[in-house]
XYZ file of C-alpha atoms in Angstrom:
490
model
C 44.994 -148.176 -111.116
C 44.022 -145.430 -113.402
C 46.453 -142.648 -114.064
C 45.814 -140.885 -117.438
C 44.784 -137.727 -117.342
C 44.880 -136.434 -120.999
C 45.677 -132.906 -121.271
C 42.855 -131.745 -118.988
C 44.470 -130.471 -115.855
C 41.059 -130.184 -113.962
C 39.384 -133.240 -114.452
C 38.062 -135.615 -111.982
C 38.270 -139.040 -112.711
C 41.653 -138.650 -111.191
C 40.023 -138.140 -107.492
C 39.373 -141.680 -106.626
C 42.588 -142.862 -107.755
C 44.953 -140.133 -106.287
C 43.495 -141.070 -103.024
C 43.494 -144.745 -103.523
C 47.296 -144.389 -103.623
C 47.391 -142.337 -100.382
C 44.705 -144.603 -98.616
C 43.506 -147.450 -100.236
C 41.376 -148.870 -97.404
C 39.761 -146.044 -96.214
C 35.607 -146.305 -96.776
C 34.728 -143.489 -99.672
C 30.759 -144.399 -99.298
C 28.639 -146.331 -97.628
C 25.181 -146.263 -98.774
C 23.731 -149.025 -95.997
C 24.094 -151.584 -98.284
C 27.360 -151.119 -100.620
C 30.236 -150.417 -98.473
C 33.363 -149.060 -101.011
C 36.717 -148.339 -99.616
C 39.134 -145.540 -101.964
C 40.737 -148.584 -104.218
C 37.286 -150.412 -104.992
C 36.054 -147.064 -106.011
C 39.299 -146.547 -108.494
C 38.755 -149.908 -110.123
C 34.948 -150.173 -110.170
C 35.225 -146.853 -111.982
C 38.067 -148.002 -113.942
C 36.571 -150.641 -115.413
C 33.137 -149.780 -115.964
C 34.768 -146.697 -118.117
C 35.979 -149.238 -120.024
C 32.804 -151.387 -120.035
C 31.185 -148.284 -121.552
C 33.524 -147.680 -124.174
C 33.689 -151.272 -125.314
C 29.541 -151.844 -125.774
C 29.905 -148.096 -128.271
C 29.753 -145.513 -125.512
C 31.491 -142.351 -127.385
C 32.840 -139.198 -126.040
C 30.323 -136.859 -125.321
C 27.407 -139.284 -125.441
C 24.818 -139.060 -122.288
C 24.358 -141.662 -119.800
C 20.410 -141.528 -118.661
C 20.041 -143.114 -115.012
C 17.295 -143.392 -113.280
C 17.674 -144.096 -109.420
C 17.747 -143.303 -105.930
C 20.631 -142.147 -104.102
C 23.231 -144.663 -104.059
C 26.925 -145.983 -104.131
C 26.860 -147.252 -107.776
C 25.585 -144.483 -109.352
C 28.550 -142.439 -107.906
C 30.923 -145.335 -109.320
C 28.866 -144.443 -112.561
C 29.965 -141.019 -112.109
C 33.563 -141.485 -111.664
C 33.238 -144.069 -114.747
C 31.707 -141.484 -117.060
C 33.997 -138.445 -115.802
C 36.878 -140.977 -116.984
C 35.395 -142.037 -120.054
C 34.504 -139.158 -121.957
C 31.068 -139.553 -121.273
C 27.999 -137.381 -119.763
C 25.729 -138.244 -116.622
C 22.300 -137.222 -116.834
C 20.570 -138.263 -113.602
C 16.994 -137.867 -114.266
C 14.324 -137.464 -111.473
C 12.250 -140.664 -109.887
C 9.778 -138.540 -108.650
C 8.671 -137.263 -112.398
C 5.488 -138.772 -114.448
C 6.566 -141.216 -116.907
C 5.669 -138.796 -119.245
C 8.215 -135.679 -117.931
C 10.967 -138.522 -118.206
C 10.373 -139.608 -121.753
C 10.244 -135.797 -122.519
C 13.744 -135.705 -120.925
C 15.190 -138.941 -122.499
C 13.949 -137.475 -125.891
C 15.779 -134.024 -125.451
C 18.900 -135.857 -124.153
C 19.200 -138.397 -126.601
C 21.180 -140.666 -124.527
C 23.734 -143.669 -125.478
C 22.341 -145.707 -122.493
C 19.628 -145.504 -119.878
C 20.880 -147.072 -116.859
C 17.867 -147.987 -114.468
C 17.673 -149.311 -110.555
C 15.387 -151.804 -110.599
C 12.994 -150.212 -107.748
C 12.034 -147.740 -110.829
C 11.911 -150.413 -113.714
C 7.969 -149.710 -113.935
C 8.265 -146.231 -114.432
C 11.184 -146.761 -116.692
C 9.410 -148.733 -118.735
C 6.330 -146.752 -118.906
C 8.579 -143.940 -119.971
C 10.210 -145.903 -122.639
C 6.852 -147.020 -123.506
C 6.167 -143.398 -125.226
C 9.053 -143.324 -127.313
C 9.674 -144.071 -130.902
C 13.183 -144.727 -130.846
C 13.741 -145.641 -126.840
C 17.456 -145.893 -125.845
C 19.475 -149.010 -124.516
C 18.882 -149.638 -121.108
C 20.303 -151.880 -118.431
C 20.599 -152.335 -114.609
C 23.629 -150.802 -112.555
C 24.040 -154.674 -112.100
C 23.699 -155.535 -115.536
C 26.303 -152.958 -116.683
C 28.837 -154.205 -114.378
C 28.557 -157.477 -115.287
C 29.098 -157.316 -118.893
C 32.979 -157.732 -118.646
C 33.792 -155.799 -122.198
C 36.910 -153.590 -121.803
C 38.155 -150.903 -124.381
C 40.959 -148.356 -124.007
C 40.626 -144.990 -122.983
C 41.453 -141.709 -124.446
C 42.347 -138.564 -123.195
C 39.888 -136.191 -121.029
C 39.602 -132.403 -121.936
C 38.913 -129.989 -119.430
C 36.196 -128.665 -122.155
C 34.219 -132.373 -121.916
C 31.261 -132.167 -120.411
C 30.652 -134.264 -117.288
C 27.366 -134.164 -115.633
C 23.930 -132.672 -117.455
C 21.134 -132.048 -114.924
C 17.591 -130.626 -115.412
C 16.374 -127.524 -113.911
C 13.295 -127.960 -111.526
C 10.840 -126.063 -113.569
C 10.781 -123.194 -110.772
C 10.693 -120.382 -113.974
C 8.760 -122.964 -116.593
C 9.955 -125.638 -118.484
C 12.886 -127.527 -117.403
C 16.274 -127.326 -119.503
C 19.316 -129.348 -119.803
C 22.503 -128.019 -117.621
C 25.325 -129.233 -119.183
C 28.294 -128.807 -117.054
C 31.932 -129.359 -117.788
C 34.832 -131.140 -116.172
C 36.425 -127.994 -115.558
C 33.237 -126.144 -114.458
C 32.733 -128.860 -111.338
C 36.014 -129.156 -110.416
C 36.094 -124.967 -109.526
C 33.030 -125.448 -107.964
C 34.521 -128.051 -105.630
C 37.821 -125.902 -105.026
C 35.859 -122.796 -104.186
C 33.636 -124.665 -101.423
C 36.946 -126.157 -100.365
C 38.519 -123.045 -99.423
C 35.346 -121.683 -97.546
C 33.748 -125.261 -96.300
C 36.986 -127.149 -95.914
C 36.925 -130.768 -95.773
C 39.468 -133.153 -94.637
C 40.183 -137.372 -94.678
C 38.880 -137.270 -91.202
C 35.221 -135.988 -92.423
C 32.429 -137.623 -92.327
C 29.690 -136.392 -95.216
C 25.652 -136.980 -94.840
C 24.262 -136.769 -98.503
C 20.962 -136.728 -98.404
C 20.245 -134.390 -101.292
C 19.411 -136.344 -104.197
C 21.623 -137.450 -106.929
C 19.739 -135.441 -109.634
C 20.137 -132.072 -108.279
C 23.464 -129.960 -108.507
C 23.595 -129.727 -104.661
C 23.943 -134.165 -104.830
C 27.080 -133.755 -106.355
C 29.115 -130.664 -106.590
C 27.749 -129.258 -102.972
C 30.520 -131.743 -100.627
C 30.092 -135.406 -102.430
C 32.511 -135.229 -104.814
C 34.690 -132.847 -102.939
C 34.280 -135.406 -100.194
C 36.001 -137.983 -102.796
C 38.592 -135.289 -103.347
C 39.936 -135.207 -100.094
C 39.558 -138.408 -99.301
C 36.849 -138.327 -96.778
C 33.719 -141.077 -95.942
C 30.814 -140.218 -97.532
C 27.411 -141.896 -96.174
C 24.537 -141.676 -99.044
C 21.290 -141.664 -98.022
C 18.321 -142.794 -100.570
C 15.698 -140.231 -99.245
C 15.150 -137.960 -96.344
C 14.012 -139.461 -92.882
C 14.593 -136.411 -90.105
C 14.368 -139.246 -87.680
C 16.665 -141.094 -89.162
C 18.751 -138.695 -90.014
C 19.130 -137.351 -86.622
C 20.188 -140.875 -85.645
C 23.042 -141.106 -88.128
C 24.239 -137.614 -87.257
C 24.823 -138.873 -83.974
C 25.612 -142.937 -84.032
C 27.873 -142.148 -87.294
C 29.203 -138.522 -85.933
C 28.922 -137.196 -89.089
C 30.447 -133.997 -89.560
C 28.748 -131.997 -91.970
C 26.209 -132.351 -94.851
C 24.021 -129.927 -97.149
C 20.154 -129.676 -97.108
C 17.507 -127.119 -97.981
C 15.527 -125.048 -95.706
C 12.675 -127.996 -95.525
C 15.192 -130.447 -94.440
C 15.910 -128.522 -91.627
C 12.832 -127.310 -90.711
C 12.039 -130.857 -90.366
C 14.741 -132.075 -88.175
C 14.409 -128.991 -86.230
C 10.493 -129.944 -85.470
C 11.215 -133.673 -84.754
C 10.411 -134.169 -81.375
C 14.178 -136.114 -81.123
C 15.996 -132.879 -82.291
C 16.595 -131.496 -78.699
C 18.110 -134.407 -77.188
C 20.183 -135.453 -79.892
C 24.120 -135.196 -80.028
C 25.046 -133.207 -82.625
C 28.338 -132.424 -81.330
C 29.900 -134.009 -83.954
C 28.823 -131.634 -86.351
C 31.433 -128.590 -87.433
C 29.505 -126.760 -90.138
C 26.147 -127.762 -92.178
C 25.671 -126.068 -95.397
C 22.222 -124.582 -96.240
C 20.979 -123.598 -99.721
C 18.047 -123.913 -102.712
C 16.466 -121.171 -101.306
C 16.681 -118.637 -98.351
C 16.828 -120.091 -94.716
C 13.849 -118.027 -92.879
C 16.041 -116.408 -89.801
C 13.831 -118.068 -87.078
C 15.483 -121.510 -88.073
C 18.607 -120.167 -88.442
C 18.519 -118.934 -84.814
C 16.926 -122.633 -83.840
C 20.301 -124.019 -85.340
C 22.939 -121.844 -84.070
C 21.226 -122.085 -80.231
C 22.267 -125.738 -80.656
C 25.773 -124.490 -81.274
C 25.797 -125.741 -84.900
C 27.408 -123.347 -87.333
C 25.515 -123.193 -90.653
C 26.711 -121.441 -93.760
C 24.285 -119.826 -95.579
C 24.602 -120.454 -99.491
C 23.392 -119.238 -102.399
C 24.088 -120.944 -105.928
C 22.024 -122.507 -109.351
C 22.518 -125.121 -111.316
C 23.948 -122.919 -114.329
C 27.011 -121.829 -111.716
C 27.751 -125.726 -110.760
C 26.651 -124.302 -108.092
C 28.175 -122.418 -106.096
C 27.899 -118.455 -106.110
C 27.532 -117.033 -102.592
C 28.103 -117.887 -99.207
C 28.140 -116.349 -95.683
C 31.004 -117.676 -93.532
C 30.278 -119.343 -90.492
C 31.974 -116.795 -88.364
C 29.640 -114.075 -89.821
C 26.242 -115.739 -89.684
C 25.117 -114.288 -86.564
C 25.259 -110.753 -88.033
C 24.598 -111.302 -91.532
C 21.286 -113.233 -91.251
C 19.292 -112.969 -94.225
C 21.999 -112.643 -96.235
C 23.201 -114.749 -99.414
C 26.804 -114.248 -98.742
C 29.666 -112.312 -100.635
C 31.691 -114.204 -103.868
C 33.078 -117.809 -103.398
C 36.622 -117.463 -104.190
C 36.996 -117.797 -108.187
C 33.681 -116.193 -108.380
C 32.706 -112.626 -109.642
C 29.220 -111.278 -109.226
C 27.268 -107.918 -109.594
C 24.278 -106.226 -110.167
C 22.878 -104.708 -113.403
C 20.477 -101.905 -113.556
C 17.771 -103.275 -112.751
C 19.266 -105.141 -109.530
C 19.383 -108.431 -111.135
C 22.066 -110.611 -110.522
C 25.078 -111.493 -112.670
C 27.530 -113.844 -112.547
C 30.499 -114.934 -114.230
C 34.060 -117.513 -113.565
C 35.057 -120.718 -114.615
C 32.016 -122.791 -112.800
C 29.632 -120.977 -114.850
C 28.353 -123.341 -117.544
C 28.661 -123.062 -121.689
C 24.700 -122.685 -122.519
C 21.515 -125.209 -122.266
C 21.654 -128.412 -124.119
C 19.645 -128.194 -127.603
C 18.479 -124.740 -126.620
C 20.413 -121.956 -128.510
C 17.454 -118.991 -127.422
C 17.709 -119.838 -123.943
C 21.230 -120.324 -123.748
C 21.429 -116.516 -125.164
C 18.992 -115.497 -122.640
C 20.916 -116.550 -119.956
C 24.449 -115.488 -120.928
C 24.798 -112.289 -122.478
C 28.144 -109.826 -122.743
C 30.549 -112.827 -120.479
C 27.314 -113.060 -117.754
C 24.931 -115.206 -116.250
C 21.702 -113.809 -115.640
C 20.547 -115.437 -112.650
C 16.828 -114.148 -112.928
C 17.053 -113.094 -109.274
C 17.175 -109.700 -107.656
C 19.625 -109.008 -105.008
C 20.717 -106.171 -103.329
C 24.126 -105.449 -101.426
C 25.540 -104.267 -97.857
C 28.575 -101.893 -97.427
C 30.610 -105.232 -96.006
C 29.957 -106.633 -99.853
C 27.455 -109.073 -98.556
C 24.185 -110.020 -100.954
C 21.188 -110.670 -99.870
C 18.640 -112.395 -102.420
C 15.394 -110.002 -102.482
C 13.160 -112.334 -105.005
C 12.685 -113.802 -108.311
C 12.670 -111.262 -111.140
C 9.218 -113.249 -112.329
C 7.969 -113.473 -108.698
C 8.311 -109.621 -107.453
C 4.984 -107.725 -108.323
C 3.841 -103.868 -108.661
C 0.598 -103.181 -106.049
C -0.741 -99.748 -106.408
C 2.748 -98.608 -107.967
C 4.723 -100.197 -105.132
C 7.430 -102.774 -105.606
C 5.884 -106.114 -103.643
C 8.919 -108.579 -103.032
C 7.036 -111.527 -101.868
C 10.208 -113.219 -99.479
C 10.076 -109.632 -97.615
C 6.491 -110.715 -96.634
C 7.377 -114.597 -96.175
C 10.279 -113.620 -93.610
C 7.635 -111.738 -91.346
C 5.414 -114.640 -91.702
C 7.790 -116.874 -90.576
C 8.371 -114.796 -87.282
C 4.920 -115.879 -85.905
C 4.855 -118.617 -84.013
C 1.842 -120.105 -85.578
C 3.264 -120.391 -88.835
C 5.765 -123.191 -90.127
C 6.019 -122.467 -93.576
C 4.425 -119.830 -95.779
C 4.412 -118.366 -99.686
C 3.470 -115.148 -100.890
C 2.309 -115.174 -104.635
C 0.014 -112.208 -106.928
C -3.472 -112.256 -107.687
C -5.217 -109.317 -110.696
C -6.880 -106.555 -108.618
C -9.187 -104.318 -110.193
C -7.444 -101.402 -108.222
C -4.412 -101.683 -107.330
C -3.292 -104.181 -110.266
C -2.179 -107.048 -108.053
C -2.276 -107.547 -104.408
C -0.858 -110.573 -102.625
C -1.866 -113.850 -101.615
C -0.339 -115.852 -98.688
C -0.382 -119.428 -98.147
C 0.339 -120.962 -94.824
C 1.044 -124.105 -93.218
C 0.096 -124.066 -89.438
C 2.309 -124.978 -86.738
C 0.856 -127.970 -84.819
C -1.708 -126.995 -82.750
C -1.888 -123.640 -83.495
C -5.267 -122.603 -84.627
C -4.137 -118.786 -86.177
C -6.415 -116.928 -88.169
C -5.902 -114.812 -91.291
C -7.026 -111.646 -89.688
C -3.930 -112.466 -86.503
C -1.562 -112.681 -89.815
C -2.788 -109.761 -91.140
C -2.488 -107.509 -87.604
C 1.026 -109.591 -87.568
C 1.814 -108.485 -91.179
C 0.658 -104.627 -90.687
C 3.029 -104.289 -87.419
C 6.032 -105.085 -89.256
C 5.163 -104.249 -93.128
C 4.132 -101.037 -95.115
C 0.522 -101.687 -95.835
C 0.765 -102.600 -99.555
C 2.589 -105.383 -98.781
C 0.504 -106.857 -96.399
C -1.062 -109.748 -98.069
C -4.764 -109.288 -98.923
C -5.750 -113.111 -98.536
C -4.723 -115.907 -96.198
C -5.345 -119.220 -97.463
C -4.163 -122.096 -95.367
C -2.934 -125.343 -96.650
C -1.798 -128.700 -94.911
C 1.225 -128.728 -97.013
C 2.856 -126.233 -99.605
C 3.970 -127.530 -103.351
C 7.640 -128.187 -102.927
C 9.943 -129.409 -105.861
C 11.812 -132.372 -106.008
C 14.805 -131.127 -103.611
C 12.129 -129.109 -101.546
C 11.912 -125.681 -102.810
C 8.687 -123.680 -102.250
C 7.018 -123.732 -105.544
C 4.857 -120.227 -105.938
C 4.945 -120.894 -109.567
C 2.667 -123.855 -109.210
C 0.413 -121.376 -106.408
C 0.493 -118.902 -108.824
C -0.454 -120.988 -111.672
C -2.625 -123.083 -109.758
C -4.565 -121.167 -107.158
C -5.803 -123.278 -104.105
């Protein structure tokens, strides 16, 4: 059983093992398949850290995988927190091309691959001059090699993930031992969890929110955590209640979606406590939807750079803070500079971008991260997220924040989802643009929006044009993209 810790008092290959002595049997995942109780976790770890080591693995070397959700790349995770080593999780719904772009700016040791993505693996690899190893999750297992380990530094980095191109091209987030295991013990003293929790992951593994928003705090405490390898609402809602799982983190889309399956109202959802909402801001008409089904929902608000986890609104304040982002996780300061943008600083806040000094000094400057968004503040401390520095635009003079227009979109009935993005206007500089998704069966026009818009809005931010789509661009864990609108008028 593994026990050395080094001198790094907040690392986490310890987790599995510390609760493998308390509970050895108790199921740490099920993914549907691979069914791994507390000790199997603490040995499959154990010795695949060692596997890595023996077949030249070195500290701080990357670990590429490509994959779905599942239980073996969270053994992988464990392994590589253990040995020194640095998981990059890389998206399966990229081009071959974006992943070879990635694999070249990581530079990783190994590129571990499930075989349901071996032909876009290997088209990847197939662009680069000097491709890394790569192997199976079963191959890698198998191998049998064992080396010893050394000590782990809090300072090691753990986990590298790529940002979802929301503000351009995606960088490496290299976060550190000690940066995801504050994370994880500031959402434990707001979200609790417990042994007797059971977690729903279906955020995937190569976003922030797959690991550091309840998975690994799940394998913390000890809890069951059930992975799933992509979203289903139907089947989702069906776990929530044969499983009575307890709580689990999604985006505004995910629940939008289980919230419109025609199963939602007659489902049992009794067994869930709280649900954890974040990636972008959860449009109040759904958050209503969820709390009239006596769910309590925390509103969060985090990036990638913060390991997370930044801001939060309590589940015994969501009913009169709707809207809002939240006040400070605990171990978190925040504030707003001049221009209302907002900073960020504590120990989950990561060292810089990986091979990217000029961005790194863009986005930490004078002990802050800039977040590049623009927030604003109540007299109970609470933030609410106004926009995107790069998405708010000047209309006649006037200060157009385009999730101020979104939120009154969202009110009418005929609208399920809707963005708000600038167009050049000969007068007035820029005037908006809306894009909307209809609500089944609803036949709305874009002169009902606009009487809708100029009942609740000042009239330069009512949106000029109404274009209506069958689906928005989202990003791989479901975010709006306006960029790609913006970019890429339709």
């Amino acid at each position: 059983m593994y026990a050395r810790t080094g001198d790094g008092l907040h690392t986490l290959g310890r987790w599995p093992a510390d609760v493998a002595r308390r509970t050895p049997n108790r199921i740490a995942i099920d993914d549907g398949t691979d069914r791994i109780s507390y000790a199997d976790l603490d040995r499959r770890a154990d010795d695949l850290a060692r596997t890595l080591r023996a077949i030249g693995c070195h500290a701080g070397d990357r670990i590429a995988t490509l994959t779905g959700n599942s239980a073996a790349h969270i053994v992988l995770f464990f392994a590589c927190a253990r040995a020194r080593l640095v998981l990059v999780p890389l998206s399966w719904r990229l081009a071959a091309r974006e992943i070879a772009d990635q694999l070249a700016h990581a530079g990783p040791a190994l590129f571990v691959v499930h075989p349901r993505h071996t032909a876009l693996a290997t088209a990847a690899l197939a662009r680069l001059t000097d491709p890394p190893r790569h192997l199976t999750f079963a191959g890698l297992e198998a191998i049998g090699e064992y080396a010893e380990l050394e000590p782990v530094h809090d300072e090691d980095p753990a986990l590298m993930l790529y940002t979802s191109g929301t503000s351009g091209r995606p960088k490496g987030v290299a976060l550190s031992q000690a940066n995801c295991f504050w994370t994880n013990l500031s959402l434990s003293r707001t979200v609790p969890l417990t042994s007797k929790d059971v977690v729903l992951q279906i955020l995937p593994q190569f976003h922030v929110g797959g690991w550091n928003v309840q998975p690994l705090l799940a394998c913390w405490v000890g809890a069951t955590v059930l992975v799933e390898r992509g979203f289903d609402a139907g089947r989702v809602l069906r776990l929530v209640a044969e499983r009575r799982v307890t709580t689990m983190m999604g985006v505004p889309a995910n629940y939008l979606f289980l919230a419109e399956h025609p199963n939602f109202a007659s489902t049992d959802l009794s067994s869930l406590g709280t649900i954890i909402v974040g990636g972008a801001p959860m449009p109040e008409p759904l958050l209503r939807t969820w709390h009239r089904r006596g769910v309590t929902l925390v509103q969060g608000y985090g990036l990638s750079e913060a390991a997370p986890n930044v801001l939060c609104v309590p589940g015994d304040r969501a009913a009169d803070k709707l809207g809002c982002a939240g006040i400070p996780y605990p171990h978190v300061e925040v504030r707003l500079a001049e221009d209302g943008e907002l900073l960020v600083r504590g120990p989950n806040v990561f060292g810089g971008y990986w091979r990217d000094p000029e961005a790194s000094a863009r986005a930490l400057r004078d002990g802050w991260l800039h977040t590049g968004d623009l927030a604003s503040v109540d007299a109970d401390g609470y933030y609410r997220i106004v926009d995107r520095v790069d998405d708010m635009f000047v209309s006649g003079g006037e200060n157009v924040f385009p999730s101020e227009v979104e939120n009154v979109l969202y009110v009418h009935p005929g609208v399920t989802e809707a963005a708000v993005v600038s167009k050049p206007d000969d007068r007035w500089g820029k005037v908006g643009v809306a894009y909307v998704v209809r609500r089944a069966g609803s036949s709305v026009t874009g002169d009902e929006l606009t009487a809708h818009c100029r009942a609740e809005l000042a009239g330069f931010k009512v949106p000029r044009e109404f274009r209506f789509l069958d689906e928005l661009p989202h990003s791989a864990v479901g975010k709006i993209l306006r960029r790609s609108l913006r970019d890429n008028p339709q």
